[in-house]
Coordinates of C-alpha atoms in Angstrom, one line a residue:
Chain A
M1 CA 43.3 -6.7 -2.4
R2 CA 45.2 -9.4 -0.5
R3 CA 42.8 -11.8 -2.1
L4 CA 43.6 -10.8 -5.5
S5 CA 47.4 -10.8 -5.3
Y6 CA 47.5 -14.2 -4.5
P7 CA 45.6 -15.5 -7.7
A8 CA 48.0 -13.1 -10.0
L9 CA 51.1 -14.1 -8.2
V10 CA 49.7 -17.9 -8.6
A11 CA 50.5 -17.1 -12.8
P12 CA 53.5 -16.4 -13.0
A13 CA 54.5 -20.3 -12.7
A14 CA 51.9 -21.0 -14.9
L15 CA 53.2 -19.1 -17.3
V16 CA 56.8 -19.9 -17.2
L17 CA 55.4 -23.6 -18.2
V18 CA 53.4 -22.1 -20.8
A19 CA 55.9 -19.9 -22.7
T20 CA 58.0 -20.7 -25.4
P21 CA 61.0 -18.4 -25.8
A22 CA 60.7 -18.8 -29.3
F23 CA 61.8 -14.7 -30.4
A24 CA 61.1 -13.6 -33.5
E25 CA 64.1 -14.4 -35.6
E26 CA 65.1 -10.9 -37.3
G27 CA 65.2 -11.9 -41.4
G28 CA 63.0 -14.4 -41.7
P29 CA 59.3 -14.6 -41.9
V30 CA 57.8 -12.9 -39.0
N31 CA 55.2 -15.0 -36.7
L32 CA 53.2 -12.9 -35.2
L33 CA 51.6 -15.2 -33.0
A34 CA 55.0 -16.6 -31.4
P35 CA 55.3 -15.7 -27.9
S36 CA 58.2 -14.4 -26.3
G37 CA 58.8 -15.7 -22.5
G38 CA 60.6 -13.0 -21.6
L39 CA 58.3 -10.1 -22.9
M40 CA 55.4 -12.7 -21.2
F41 CA 57.6 -12.4 -17.9
W42 CA 57.8 -8.5 -17.9
T43 CA 54.4 -7.9 -18.5
L44 CA 53.3 -10.1 -16.0
L45 CA 56.1 -8.6 -13.9
I46 CA 55.3 -4.7 -14.8
F47 CA 51.4 -5.0 -14.3
V48 CA 51.6 -6.9 -10.9
A49 CA 53.8 -4.3 -10.0
L50 CA 51.5 -1.4 -10.9
M51 CA 48.4 -3.4 -9.5
L52 CA 50.0 -3.9 -6.2
I53 CA 50.7 0.0 -6.4
L54 CA 47.7 1.5 -7.8
S55 CA 45.4 -0.4 -5.5
R56 CA 47.5 0.8 -2.5
Y57 CA 48.0 4.0 -3.6
A58 CA 45.6 5.1 -6.1
F59 CA 42.5 3.2 -5.9
K60 CA 42.4 2.7 -2.2
P61 CA 42.4 6.3 -1.6
L62 CA 40.4 7.7 -4.5
L63 CA 37.4 4.9 -3.7
A64 CA 37.6 6.0 0.2
A65 CA 37.5 9.2 -0.5
V66 CA 34.4 8.7 -2.8
E67 CA 32.7 6.5 -0.2
A68 CA 33.1 9.0 2.1
R69 CA 31.9 11.6 -0.2
E70 CA 28.7 9.5 -1.1
A71 CA 28.2 8.7 2.9
A72 CA 28.5 12.7 3.4
L73 CA 25.9 13.0 0.5
E74 CA 23.6 10.9 1.9
E75 CA 24.1 11.7 5.4
T76 CA 22.7 15.4 3.9
I77 CA 20.1 13.9 1.8
A78 CA 18.7 12.3 4.9
K79 CA 19.0 15.4 7.0
A80 CA 17.4 17.4 4.2
K81 CA 14.6 14.9 3.7
A82 CA 13.9 15.0 8.1
D83 CA 14.1 19.1 7.8
R84 CA 11.9 18.9 5.3
E85 CA 9.7 16.4 6.9
A86 CA 9.7 18.7 9.8
A87 CA 9.4 21.9 8.1
A88 CA 6.2 20.2 6.2
A89 CA 4.4 19.1 10.1
L90 CA 5.3 22.9 10.9
L91 CA 3.8 24.3 8.1
A92 CA 0.9 21.9 8.3
E93 CA 0.3 22.8 12.0
Q94 CA 0.7 26.9 11.1
Q95 CA -2.1 26.1 8.7
A96 CA -4.3 24.5 11.3
G97 CA -4.0 27.1 13.5
L98 CA -4.4 29.9 10.8
A99 CA -7.3 28.0 9.5
K100 CA -9.0 27.8 13.3
S101 CA -8.2 31.3 13.6
R102 CA -9.8 32.6 10.3
A103 CA -12.9 30.1 11.8
E104 CA -12.9 32.1 14.9
A105 CA -12.7 35.2 12.9
Q106 CA -15.4 34.0 10.8
A107 CA -17.3 33.1 13.8
M108 CA -16.7 36.4 15.5
I109 CA -17.8 38.5 12.5
A110 CA -21.3 36.8 11.9
E111 CA -21.6 37.0 15.9
G112 CA -21.0 40.7 15.6
R113 CA -22.9 41.5 12.6
S114 CA -26.1 39.6 14.1
A115 CA -25.7 41.3 17.2
G116 CA -25.3 44.2 15.2
E117 CA -28.6 43.5 13.3
K118 CA -30.3 43.1 16.8
L119 CA -29.4 46.3 18.6
R120 CA -30.3 48.1 15.2
A121 CA -33.5 46.6 15.5
E122 CA -34.3 47.1 19.3
L123 CA -33.0 50.9 18.7
L124 CA -35.0 51.3 15.3
E125 CA -38.3 49.5 17.8
Q126 CA -37.3 51.8 20.8
G127 CA -36.8 55.1 18.3
K128 CA -40.0 54.0 17.1
S129 CA -41.6 53.9 20.0
Q130 CA -40.3 56.8 21.8
Q131 CA -41.2 59.3 18.8
A132 CA -44.9 58.2 19.1
E133 CA -44.9 58.6 22.8
F134 CA -43.4 62.0 22.2
L135 CA -45.8 63.2 19.4
E136 CA -48.3 62.0 21.4
R137 CA -47.2 64.0 24.5
A138 CA -47.1 67.1 22.4
R139 CA -50.0 66.6 21.2
R140 CA -51.5 66.3 24.2
D141 CA -49.5 69.8 25.8
L142 CA -50.8 71.2 22.4
S143 CA -54.4 70.4 23.4
N144 CA -53.9 71.1 27.3
E145 CA -52.3 74.6 26.2
K146 CA -55.0 75.4 24.0
D147 CA -57.6 74.4 26.1
R148 CA -56.2 76.9 29.1
A149 CA -55.6 79.5 26.3
I150 CA -59.3 79.5 25.7
A151 CA -60.2 79.2 29.0
E152 CA -58.0 82.2 29.7
I153 CA -59.5 84.6 26.9
R154 CA -62.5 83.3 28.4
K155 CA -61.6 84.5 31.5
E156 CA -60.3 87.8 30.5
A157 CA -62.9 88.8 28.3
V158 CA -65.1 88.2 31.4
E159 CA -63.1 90.1 33.4
L160 CA -63.1 92.8 30.5
A161 CA -66.3 93.0 30.4
I162 CA -67.3 92.8 33.9
K163 CA -64.6 95.7 34.6
G164 CA -66.0 97.7 31.5
A165 CA -69.7 97.4 32.8
A166 CA -68.6 98.2 36.1
R167 CA -67.2 101.9 34.9
V168 CA -70.3 102.2 33.0
I169 CA -72.4 101.4 35.7
E170 CA -70.8 103.5 38.3
R171 CA -71.0 106.7 35.8
N172 CA -74.7 106.2 34.5
L173 CA -76.4 103.9 37.1
D174 CA -79.4 106.6 37.3
D175 CA -79.5 107.9 33.5
A176 CA -82.3 106.6 31.6
G177 CA -80.2 107.0 28.8
N178 CA -77.2 105.4 29.3
R179 CA -79.7 102.3 30.8
Q180 CA -80.7 102.0 27.7
L181 CA -77.2 102.2 26.3
V182 CA -76.3 99.2 28.4
E183 CA -79.6 97.5 27.7
S184 CA -78.8 97.7 24.3
Y185 CA -75.0 96.9 24.4
L186 CA -76.3 93.6 26.4
A187 CA -78.5 93.0 23.9
T188 CA -75.3 93.1 21.3
V189 CA -73.2 90.9 23.6
G190 CA -76.3 88.5 23.7
T191 CA -76.4 88.2 20.0
R192 CA -73.0 88.0 19.3
R193 CA -72.7 85.3 21.5
Chain B
M1 CA 59.1 10.6 -53.0
I2 CA 60.7 13.8 -54.5
A3 CA 57.8 16.0 -55.4
A4 CA 57.1 17.6 -58.5
R5 CA 55.3 20.3 -57.7
P6 CA 55.7 22.7 -54.7
L7 CA 52.2 22.0 -53.3
S8 CA 52.9 18.4 -52.5
R9 CA 55.8 19.4 -51.4
M10 CA 54.3 21.2 -48.9
L11 CA 51.6 18.6 -48.0
A12 CA 54.5 15.9 -47.8
A13 CA 56.2 17.8 -45.2
A14 CA 53.6 18.1 -43.2
L15 CA 53.0 14.8 -43.5
A16 CA 56.0 13.8 -42.0
A17 CA 55.0 15.1 -38.8
L18 CA 51.9 12.8 -39.0
S19 CA 54.0 10.0 -39.8
L20 CA 57.2 10.3 -37.6
A21 CA 56.1 7.1 -35.9
S22 CA 56.5 5.0 -39.1
L23 CA 59.3 7.2 -40.8
P24 CA 62.1 6.5 -38.2
A25 CA 61.9 2.6 -39.0
R26 CA 62.1 3.3 -42.5
A27 CA 64.6 6.0 -42.4
Q28 CA 67.0 3.9 -40.6
E29 CA 67.3 1.0 -42.1
H30 CA 68.0 2.7 -45.8
G31 CA 69.4 5.6 -44.7
A32 CA 67.1 8.1 -47.0
P33 CA 64.0 7.7 -47.9
T34 CA 63.5 5.0 -50.9
P35 CA 61.5 5.5 -54.1
A36 CA 58.2 3.0 -53.7
A37 CA 59.0 0.9 -56.1
E38 CA 61.9 -0.9 -54.2
H39 CA 60.7 -3.4 -51.6
A40 CA 61.1 -2.1 -48.2
D41 CA 58.9 -3.4 -45.4
I42 CA 57.9 -0.7 -43.5
I43 CA 55.2 -1.9 -41.6
T44 CA 56.4 -5.4 -39.9
P45 CA 59.1 -3.7 -37.8
H46 CA 56.2 -1.4 -36.8
I47 CA 54.4 -3.7 -35.3
T48 CA 57.0 -6.7 -34.3
D49 CA 58.9 -6.4 -31.2
S50 CA 62.8 -5.7 -31.8
R51 CA 65.7 -5.0 -29.3
H52 CA 66.1 -1.4 -30.6
L53 CA 64.4 1.9 -29.4
E54 CA 63.3 5.1 -31.5
L55 CA 63.9 8.2 -29.8
P56 CA 63.3 11.5 -31.2
Y57 CA 66.0 13.6 -32.8
W58 CA 66.3 16.7 -33.9
K59 CA 67.9 15.8 -37.6
P60 CA 66.6 14.3 -40.4
P61 CA 65.3 11.4 -40.5
F62 CA 64.5 13.0 -36.7
A63 CA 65.0 9.7 -35.3
V64 CA 67.7 7.4 -33.4
E65 CA 67.9 3.9 -32.5
V66 CA 69.4 2.7 -29.5
E67 CA 70.2 -0.7 -29.1
L68 CA 68.5 -2.3 -25.6
P69 CA 71.0 -4.0 -23.6
H70 CA 71.8 -7.7 -24.1
W71 CA 71.3 -10.2 -21.2
T72 CA 72.1 -13.9 -21.0
P73 CA 69.2 -15.9 -20.9
V74 CA 68.5 -17.6 -17.9
H75 CA 67.5 -21.2 -17.5
V76 CA 64.3 -22.1 -16.0
G77 CA 63.9 -25.8 -15.4
G78 CA 64.7 -27.0 -19.0
F79 CA 63.3 -23.4 -20.4
E80 CA 65.6 -21.1 -21.5
L81 CA 64.5 -17.1 -20.8
D82 CA 65.7 -14.4 -22.4
L83 CA 65.1 -11.5 -19.9
S84 CA 66.4 -8.7 -22.1
P85 CA 64.0 -5.5 -22.3
T86 CA 62.8 -5.0 -25.9
K87 CA 61.0 -2.4 -27.0
H88 CA 57.6 -3.4 -25.9
V89 CA 58.8 -3.9 -22.5
V90 CA 60.0 -0.3 -22.4
M91 CA 56.5 0.4 -24.1
L92 CA 54.8 -1.5 -21.0
L93 CA 57.2 0.0 -18.2
L94 CA 56.6 3.5 -19.9
A95 CA 52.6 2.9 -19.8
A96 CA 52.5 1.3 -16.1
T97 CA 54.8 4.2 -15.3
L98 CA 52.5 6.5 -16.3
V99 CA 49.5 5.2 -15.2
G100 CA 50.9 4.4 -11.9
L101 CA 52.1 8.2 -11.7
M102 CA 48.6 9.5 -13.0
L103 CA 46.6 7.9 -11.4
V104 CA 48.5 8.3 -7.6
L105 CA 48.9 11.9 -8.2
V106 CA 45.2 12.0 -9.0
A107 CA 44.0 10.1 -6.2
R108 CA 46.4 12.3 -3.7
A109 CA 44.6 15.6 -5.4
H110 CA 41.4 14.0 -5.7
V111 CA 41.6 13.3 -1.7
R112 CA 42.8 16.8 -1.2
H113 CA 40.1 18.6 -3.3
T114 CA 37.6 16.3 -1.1
R115 CA 39.1 17.4 1.8
E116 CA 38.9 21.1 0.9
S117 CA 35.7 21.6 -0.8
G118 CA 33.8 18.4 -0.7
H119 CA 34.1 17.3 -4.2
P120 CA 37.4 17.0 -6.9
R121 CA 38.0 19.2 -9.5
G122 CA 39.6 19.0 -13.1
A123 CA 41.7 15.8 -13.8
A124 CA 40.7 14.2 -10.5
A125 CA 37.2 14.1 -11.2
G126 CA 37.6 12.9 -14.7
I127 CA 39.4 10.1 -13.5
E128 CA 37.1 9.5 -10.5
A129 CA 34.4 9.9 -13.4
M130 CA 36.3 6.8 -15.0
V131 CA 36.8 4.9 -12.3
L132 CA 33.0 4.9 -10.6
Y133 CA 31.7 4.2 -14.1
M134 CA 33.6 1.4 -14.2
R135 CA 33.0 0.3 -10.8
N136 CA 29.8 1.0 -10.5
E137 CA 28.4 0.2 -14.1
V138 CA 31.0 -2.7 -15.4
I139 CA 32.3 -4.7 -12.6
V140 CA 30.1 -4.5 -9.5
P141 CA 27.0 -5.6 -11.8
N142 CA 28.8 -8.3 -13.8
V143 CA 31.0 -9.8 -10.7
G144 CA 28.0 -9.9 -8.7
P145 CA 28.0 -9.5 -4.8
H146 CA 31.7 -8.8 -3.2
G147 CA 32.5 -7.6 -6.5
N148 CA 34.2 -4.8 -5.1
A149 CA 37.2 -7.3 -3.9
F150 CA 37.7 -7.4 -7.8
V151 CA 37.7 -3.6 -8.6
P152 CA 41.3 -2.9 -8.0
F153 CA 42.6 -5.9 -10.3
L154 CA 40.0 -4.8 -12.9
L155 CA 40.7 -1.4 -12.8
S156 CA 44.6 -1.5 -13.0
L157 CA 43.8 -4.1 -16.3
F158 CA 42.0 -1.5 -17.6
F159 CA 44.1 1.6 -17.2
F160 CA 47.4 -0.4 -18.0
I161 CA 46.1 -1.9 -21.0
L162 CA 44.4 1.7 -22.1
A163 CA 47.8 3.3 -21.3
A164 CA 49.7 0.7 -23.7
N165 CA 47.1 1.1 -26.4
L166 CA 47.3 4.9 -26.8
L167 CA 51.4 4.4 -26.6
G168 CA 51.2 3.2 -30.0
L169 CA 49.0 5.9 -31.1
I170 CA 51.8 8.9 -30.8
P171 CA 55.3 9.3 -32.2
Y172 CA 57.7 7.1 -31.7
G173 CA 55.7 4.9 -29.6
A174 CA 54.9 1.3 -30.6
T175 CA 51.9 -1.1 -29.2
A176 CA 52.9 -3.4 -26.6
T177 CA 49.4 -4.9 -26.6
G178 CA 49.5 -5.7 -30.3
N179 CA 51.6 -8.6 -29.3
I180 CA 50.5 -11.6 -28.9
S181 CA 53.0 -12.6 -25.6
V182 CA 51.6 -9.1 -23.7
T183 CA 48.0 -10.1 -24.6
A184 CA 48.2 -13.7 -23.7
T185 CA 49.8 -13.0 -20.6
L186 CA 47.2 -10.6 -19.5
A187 CA 44.7 -13.0 -20.6
L188 CA 46.5 -16.3 -18.9
M189 CA 46.5 -14.0 -15.8
T190 CA 42.2 -12.8 -16.1
F191 CA 42.0 -16.7 -16.8
F192 CA 43.7 -17.7 -13.2
V193 CA 42.2 -14.9 -11.7
V194 CA 38.9 -16.1 -12.7
E195 CA 39.1 -19.7 -11.8
I196 CA 40.8 -19.4 -8.7
A197 CA 37.9 -16.6 -7.9
G198 CA 35.4 -19.4 -8.9
I199 CA 37.2 -22.2 -6.5
R200 CA 37.1 -19.8 -3.7
A201 CA 33.4 -19.0 -4.2
Q202 CA 31.8 -22.3 -5.3
G203 CA 34.8 -24.8 -3.5
W204 CA 33.6 -28.7 -4.6
G205 CA 31.2 -26.8 -6.6
Y206 CA 33.8 -25.4 -9.0
L207 CA 34.3 -28.7 -10.4
N208 CA 30.4 -28.4 -11.8
T209 CA 31.9 -25.7 -13.9
F210 CA 33.7 -27.8 -16.2
I211 CA 32.6 -31.6 -15.4
Y212 CA 28.9 -31.8 -16.6
W213 CA 27.1 -34.1 -13.9
P214 CA 23.0 -33.9 -14.7
H215 CA 21.3 -34.7 -11.4
D216 CA 18.0 -34.5 -12.7
M217 CA 18.8 -37.4 -15.4
G218 CA 19.3 -41.3 -14.7
L219 CA 22.8 -43.1 -14.4
V220 CA 22.7 -44.8 -17.6
M221 CA 22.0 -41.3 -19.4
R222 CA 24.3 -39.5 -17.2
I223 CA 27.7 -40.9 -17.9
P224 CA 27.6 -40.3 -21.5
M225 CA 25.7 -36.9 -21.3
S226 CA 28.8 -36.4 -19.1
L227 CA 31.5 -37.8 -21.6
I228 CA 29.8 -35.4 -24.2
I229 CA 29.3 -32.6 -22.9
S230 CA 32.1 -32.0 -20.0
P231 CA 34.8 -31.8 -22.9
I232 CA 32.8 -28.9 -24.7
E233 CA 32.3 -27.3 -21.3
L234 CA 36.4 -27.1 -20.5
V235 CA 37.1 -26.5 -24.3
G236 CA 34.7 -23.1 -23.3
K237 CA 36.0 -22.3 -20.0
I238 CA 39.9 -22.2 -22.1
A239 CA 38.4 -20.9 -25.3
R240 CA 37.8 -17.7 -22.8
P241 CA 41.6 -16.5 -22.4
F242 CA 42.4 -17.3 -26.3
A243 CA 40.1 -15.0 -26.9
L244 CA 40.8 -11.9 -24.8
A245 CA 44.5 -12.8 -26.3
I246 CA 43.7 -13.0 -29.9
R247 CA 40.8 -10.1 -29.6
L248 CA 43.0 -7.6 -28.4
F249 CA 46.1 -8.5 -30.2
A250 CA 44.1 -8.3 -33.6
N251 CA 42.5 -5.1 -33.0
M252 CA 45.7 -3.1 -32.1
T253 CA 47.6 -5.2 -34.8
A254 CA 45.0 -4.5 -37.9
G255 CA 44.5 -1.0 -36.9
H256 CA 48.0 -0.4 -37.3
I257 CA 48.2 -1.6 -40.1
V258 CA 45.7 -0.2 -41.7
V259 CA 47.0 3.1 -40.5
L260 CA 50.5 2.7 -41.9
A261 CA 49.4 1.4 -44.9
F262 CA 47.4 4.6 -45.7
I263 CA 50.7 6.5 -44.7
S264 CA 52.7 4.4 -46.8
L265 CA 50.2 5.1 -49.8
I266 CA 50.4 8.9 -49.2
F267 CA 54.1 8.6 -50.0
F268 CA 53.3 6.5 -52.8
F269 CA 51.2 8.9 -54.6
S270 CA 53.4 11.9 -54.0
S271 CA 50.9 14.1 -55.8
L272 CA 47.8 15.8 -55.0
L273 CA 46.3 11.9 -55.0
S274 CA 48.4 12.3 -51.2
I275 CA 45.3 13.4 -49.7
A276 CA 42.5 11.0 -49.8
P277 CA 45.6 8.3 -47.9
F278 CA 46.0 11.5 -45.9
L279 CA 42.5 12.1 -45.1
M280 CA 41.7 8.0 -44.6
A281 CA 44.3 8.0 -42.1
I282 CA 43.8 10.4 -40.4
A283 CA 40.1 8.9 -40.2
I284 CA 41.3 5.6 -39.1
M285 CA 43.7 6.8 -36.6
M286 CA 40.7 9.0 -35.1
L287 CA 38.8 5.3 -35.4
E288 CA 42.1 3.7 -33.3
L289 CA 41.5 6.5 -30.6
F290 CA 38.1 5.2 -30.3
V291 CA 39.6 1.4 -30.5
A292 CA 41.9 2.1 -27.8
F293 CA 39.7 2.8 -25.3
L294 CA 36.8 0.5 -26.7
Q295 CA 39.3 -2.2 -26.7
A296 CA 40.3 -1.6 -22.9
F297 CA 37.2 -1.8 -21.9
I298 CA 36.0 -4.8 -23.7
F299 CA 38.6 -6.6 -22.0
T300 CA 37.8 -5.4 -18.4
L301 CA 34.4 -6.2 -19.3
L302 CA 34.4 -9.2 -20.1
A303 CA 37.0 -10.5 -17.2
S304 CA 34.6 -8.8 -15.3
V305 CA 31.4 -11.0 -16.7
F306 CA 34.1 -13.9 -16.7
I307 CA 34.7 -13.8 -13.1
G308 CA 31.0 -12.9 -12.2
L309 CA 29.8 -16.2 -14.6
V310 CA 32.0 -18.6 -12.6
R311 CA 31.0 -17.4 -9.7
E312 CA 27.5 -18.3 -9.8
A313 CA 27.6 -20.5 -12.3
H314 CA 25.3 -23.9 -11.6
H315 CA 24.5 -26.4 -13.8

C-alpha cells in the first residue's frame, strides 16, 4: 500500500502541468474533449482518498479474512488428507489381519476335516474288525454250545437208557420172557443207531 | 407531446418515469415540455458537466436545479485552476462515498461473518466473490510476481469507475466517467503507477522500455535502428493512457447519447409507434448496464496488463 500511494501522489504535480483549465463555455459549441483542470484535480483527490480509505478499511481486512479462511481451509484439507491416509493405513492393517485370520480359519477347517476323515476311517476300520471278531466269537460260542448240548443229550440219553435198563434188569432178571424183551429192545437200539 | 389517444397518453406517463434522467434538463431549460419541432438540445446538457445539480422534486417537472457554489479560481504557477464543484465532481464524490461506505461496511460484515461462521454471507459473499475474482483471475496473473502490492490500487480503480458508470444510469444521475477530464486523470494516474512500477522493478533496465538498443546487432546497425524504433516505443508508451482515457470516455458518452436519442424518439412519435423506441431504449439501457461493468473491468484489466508488461519488459 505504502509503495502504491507514492506513485499516486506523484501524479498531481504532473496533472497540474498537463491540465489546461478550459471549462466548456455555456452557449457555444461544446467541446467534449476539452479538459477541465478543476475536475481533474477533484478526480485525483477523490480517487486517492477513496483508495487510501478502501485499502486501509476495506480490502485489508477483507483479504486478511479471506487469507485466514484459505489458511484454515488448507489446514483442514491437510488434516483431512492425513486422517484419510491414517484411515487407509488402518484399513489395510485390518484387512491384512482379517485375511490372516481367514487363512488361519481355513487351515483349521482343513485340518479338522482331515482329522475327522482320518478318525472316521479309523473308527470304521476298528468297527469292522470288531464286528468280525464278534461274529467269529459268536460263531465259536454257538458251535461250542452245540457240541456241549449234543454231548449232554447223549450223556442224558445213555443215563436214561441205563436207568431204564437197570429198572428192567432189577425186576426181570430171571424171567426168560423178559430176557427176550430186553434182547429185542437192545436189538432195536442197536438198529436205531 | 400532447397525446391524442388515451393509450399513448398512458404510455407517455409511464415513460416519464423511465426518462426522468433526461426530462429535468429539458424541462428546466424551457419551463414546460416543448414540441419536438422546436430546436432543443437535451442530449448535450445531459452528457456534459455543468454548474447545476438536478435534484428530485415532488411537483412536475419533478426536478429542481441547484446552483453549485462558485469559488474564485486559484493560481498555481501561471495557471488558473477553478476548483468550484461541478455536477461531475458531486457525482464522483457520491460514487466514492457509496463505494467507500459499501465496501467498508461489507468488509466489516465479512470479518464478523468469518469469525462467527467461518464464511461470509449475503452482500459480503458477493463482494468477496468480485474482489477475489479481480485479484486472482485479473490482477495477480497479469501483474505477475508480487502483484498483490497493486491489488488495492487496481481494485479501487475498478469499484470507483464501476460506481461512477452506474450513477449515470439512474435518474438524476450523471456519468462522470463520460467526462474526458475524469478519465484522463484516471488514465494519467495509471500511467504514472505503471511507469514508476517499471522503474522500481527494473532500475536502469527501465530505459529499455522506450529506448531500443539491440545488443545482438553491430554498432552500425544499432544506432539507426535505435533512432527509428525508440520514438515508436515512446509513442506506444504514451498512447496507452490515451487509449484508456478515450475508451472509457467514448463508451460512456456514446451509450448515453444512444439512450437519450431513443427516449427523445418516444416523445417525438407520441403515438403507438413510441413502443418501438421505448423497447429499444430499454434494450440499450440493459446494454449500458453491462457496459458499465465491462468498461470498469477493462480499465482495470488493461492497467494490470500494462503494469505486468513494464515490469517484465526485456527487449
